[in-house]
């Protein structure tokens, strides 16, 4: 339970942090909330020789609304998102997701950016990022770029972030008119992580039919994914229980589900189907103003 020795660096600016991360390459790691990295270091599953602690870069802790988008700084904690009045009104899926993460201590320390980069297959944020088509801002000494969530999560704990890049923000589309958000999760009773987590945003047309349904799923596969077949199946339909159930039955189409001691692959697919139906139903009800 004792990590390998490492050198600890506390940059005062983002530029300094980017220089350190570029200098150390694979020997260095960014430290944010430490709620995933520190346990991994204690178990010696990660042994960086240099830790670059960005937690004091307060400029990376913010929630803004700009041009129909919500931008959240990478160091914003789960609790800050959960308790944001702006987000409850403009992008409710973010507080709905945050409130499902771990316990209050975890939510007070853990950050949105850290969770996205860690890319745990049972983490909650990746489902929401996939459902909303979020974009991740990555900064390095050679510049900055926005990476779509669909190109960010590659595999188990693997993202498309390049060595030397620091995530500084994540951008989400705000809630359009006639729309509702929901997050439905079956939490592991011991760890609190998602056995299955389903994020949904439903937009209704003027006749009350589903104009678009966006669904992101975490917990059942190596990486979070967007359930495109569910989205196709519900589009243009009335949000009746029968139609939602039919659409939800496609949630694992083309997906190789994980199984473990707690939940077999077959049980996870069953849970994903039930939780997709629940998330779609709750989002559709909110979209209809109920
Ligand atoms: P850190 O641990 O500091 O870093 C994680 C990884 O991301 C490291 O590889 C680090 O180098 C990298 N990194 C961090 N920030 C950046 C950045 N800005 N740019 C580039 N790289 C970066 N999560 C859930 O989703 N759902 C749960 O139910 C849940 N339950 C939990 C219960 C417990 C008891 C604990 C300890 C954790 C739980 N978590 C859960 C994880 C928690 O959400 C962590 O906050 C999150 O996984 C990592 O965020 P962090 O800020 O602590 O990152």
Short mmCIF file of C-alpha atoms in Angstrom, two decimals, residues 78-216:
data_model
loop_
_atom_site.label_atom_id
_atom_site.label_comp_id
_atom_site.label_asym_id
_atom_site.label_seq_id
_atom_site.Cartn_x
_atom_site.Cartn_y
_atom_site.Cartn_z
CA UNK A 78 -18.39 16.45 -9.09
CA UNK A 79 -19.98 18.35 -6.14
CA UNK A 80 -19.60 21.75 -7.84
CA UNK A 81 -21.44 20.30 -10.86
CA UNK A 82 -24.09 18.62 -8.71
CA UNK A 83 -24.88 21.87 -6.89
CA UNK A 84 -24.75 24.32 -9.84
CA UNK A 85 -27.98 26.26 -10.31
CA UNK A 86 -26.93 27.18 -13.87
CA UNK A 87 -26.49 23.52 -14.79
CA UNK A 88 -29.78 22.43 -13.19
CA UNK A 89 -31.51 24.86 -15.54
CA UNK A 90 -29.36 24.69 -18.69
CA UNK A 91 -27.89 21.17 -18.75
CA UNK A 92 -29.58 19.05 -16.06
CA UNK A 93 -27.91 15.84 -17.19
CA UNK A 94 -24.65 17.06 -15.62
CA UNK A 95 -25.96 17.48 -12.04
CA UNK A 96 -28.10 14.34 -12.45
CA UNK A 97 -24.93 12.39 -13.31
CA UNK A 98 -22.73 14.02 -10.66
CA UNK A 99 -25.13 13.20 -7.83
CA UNK A 100 -24.80 9.48 -8.65
CA UNK A 101 -21.00 9.41 -8.19
CA UNK A 102 -19.55 7.70 -5.11
CA UNK A 103 -20.18 9.46 -1.80
CA UNK A 104 -19.89 13.08 -0.69
CA UNK A 105 -16.13 12.85 0.01
CA UNK A 106 -15.47 11.48 -3.49
CA UNK A 107 -17.68 14.15 -5.04
CA UNK A 108 -15.86 16.89 -3.13
CA UNK A 109 -12.40 15.88 -4.37
CA UNK A 110 -12.87 14.06 -7.68
CA UNK A 111 -12.86 16.17 -10.84
CA UNK A 112 -14.68 15.97 -14.17
CA UNK A 113 -11.38 16.11 -16.10
CA UNK A 114 -9.78 13.38 -13.97
CA UNK A 115 -12.71 11.05 -14.44
CA UNK A 116 -12.78 11.61 -18.21
CA UNK A 117 -9.03 10.95 -18.60
CA UNK A 118 -9.07 7.95 -16.25
CA UNK A 119 -11.77 6.40 -18.53
CA UNK A 120 -12.79 3.71 -16.05
CA UNK A 121 -15.28 1.41 -17.85
CA UNK A 122 -17.64 1.76 -14.85
CA UNK A 123 -17.34 5.57 -14.45
CA UNK A 124 -20.43 7.73 -14.87
CA UNK A 125 -19.19 10.79 -16.81
CA UNK A 126 -18.27 8.91 -20.00
CA UNK A 127 -21.93 7.84 -20.53
CA UNK A 128 -23.10 11.44 -20.26
CA UNK A 129 -20.28 12.73 -22.45
CA UNK A 130 -21.19 10.17 -25.14
CA UNK A 131 -24.95 10.86 -24.92
CA UNK A 132 -24.48 14.62 -25.32
CA UNK A 133 -21.68 14.50 -27.89
CA UNK A 134 -19.36 16.39 -25.51
CA UNK A 135 -15.96 17.73 -26.61
CA UNK A 136 -12.75 17.61 -24.59
CA UNK A 137 -10.23 20.46 -24.74
CA UNK A 138 -6.62 19.26 -24.66
CA UNK A 139 -3.71 21.70 -24.23
CA UNK A 140 0.00 21.05 -24.72
CA UNK A 141 3.15 23.06 -25.41
CA UNK A 142 2.32 22.81 -29.12
CA UNK A 143 -1.21 24.24 -28.89
CA UNK A 144 -4.76 23.15 -28.16
CA UNK A 145 -7.45 20.98 -29.76
CA UNK A 146 -11.04 19.88 -29.09
CA UNK A 147 -11.60 16.11 -29.18
CA UNK A 148 -15.17 14.78 -29.68
CA UNK A 149 -16.19 12.27 -26.96
CA UNK A 150 -16.82 9.71 -29.73
CA UNK A 151 -13.07 9.87 -30.53
CA UNK A 152 -11.87 10.28 -26.93
CA UNK A 153 -12.76 6.97 -25.22
CA UNK A 154 -10.85 4.27 -27.10
CA UNK A 155 -10.77 1.25 -24.79
CA UNK A 156 -10.45 0.15 -21.17
CA UNK A 157 -8.81 3.13 -19.37
CA UNK A 158 -7.49 4.32 -22.71
CA UNK A 159 -8.21 7.67 -24.36
CA UNK A 160 -6.94 9.43 -27.45
CA UNK A 161 -5.12 12.03 -25.34
CA UNK A 162 -1.51 12.29 -26.53
CA UNK A 163 1.46 12.25 -24.15
CA UNK A 164 2.09 15.84 -23.05
CA UNK A 165 -1.57 16.91 -23.29
CA UNK A 166 -3.56 18.26 -20.32
CA UNK A 167 -7.35 18.34 -20.38
CA UNK A 168 -8.48 21.85 -19.47
CA UNK A 169 -12.23 21.81 -20.18
CA UNK A 170 -15.18 19.78 -21.41
CA UNK A 171 -17.97 21.32 -23.51
CA UNK A 172 -21.58 20.06 -23.62
CA UNK A 173 -24.58 21.21 -25.69
CA UNK A 174 -27.17 22.97 -23.48
CA UNK A 175 -30.70 21.58 -23.15
CA UNK A 176 -32.76 22.54 -26.24
CA UNK A 177 -36.47 23.45 -26.09
CA UNK A 178 -38.98 20.60 -25.49
CA UNK A 179 -36.17 18.42 -24.11
CA UNK A 180 -35.54 16.42 -20.97
CA UNK A 181 -32.50 14.70 -19.44
CA UNK A 182 -32.18 11.64 -17.20
CA UNK A 183 -29.46 9.42 -15.75
CA UNK A 184 -30.35 5.91 -14.53
CA UNK A 185 -27.75 3.86 -12.70
CA UNK A 186 -27.46 0.46 -11.09
CA UNK A 187 -24.62 1.05 -8.63
CA UNK A 188 -22.34 -1.72 -7.45
CA UNK A 189 -23.30 -2.21 -3.79
CA UNK A 190 -19.67 -2.21 -2.59
CA UNK A 191 -17.86 0.33 -4.79
CA UNK A 192 -20.73 2.57 -5.90
CA UNK A 193 -19.39 2.47 -9.48
CA UNK A 194 -21.84 1.78 -12.33
CA UNK A 195 -22.64 -1.84 -13.03
CA UNK A 196 -24.73 -0.10 -15.65
CA UNK A 197 -25.31 3.63 -16.14
CA UNK A 198 -27.50 5.12 -18.86
CA UNK A 199 -27.58 8.82 -19.76
CA UNK A 200 -30.43 10.05 -21.95
CA UNK A 201 -31.59 13.30 -23.54
CA UNK A 202 -34.97 13.26 -25.32
CA UNK A 203 -36.27 16.09 -27.51
CA UNK A 204 -39.95 16.03 -28.52
CA UNK A 205 -41.43 17.58 -31.67
CA UNK A 206 -44.50 19.84 -31.64
CA UNK A 207 -46.81 16.79 -31.78
CA UNK A 208 -45.19 15.23 -28.72
CA UNK A 209 -43.32 12.56 -30.70
CA UNK A 210 -39.62 11.90 -30.15
CA UNK A 211 -37.66 14.17 -32.48
CA UNK A 212 -34.37 12.83 -31.16
CA UNK A 213 -33.20 10.60 -28.35
CA UNK A 214 -29.53 10.49 -27.38
CA UNK A 215 -28.30 7.63 -25.22
CA UNK A 216 -24.86 6.95 -23.68
#
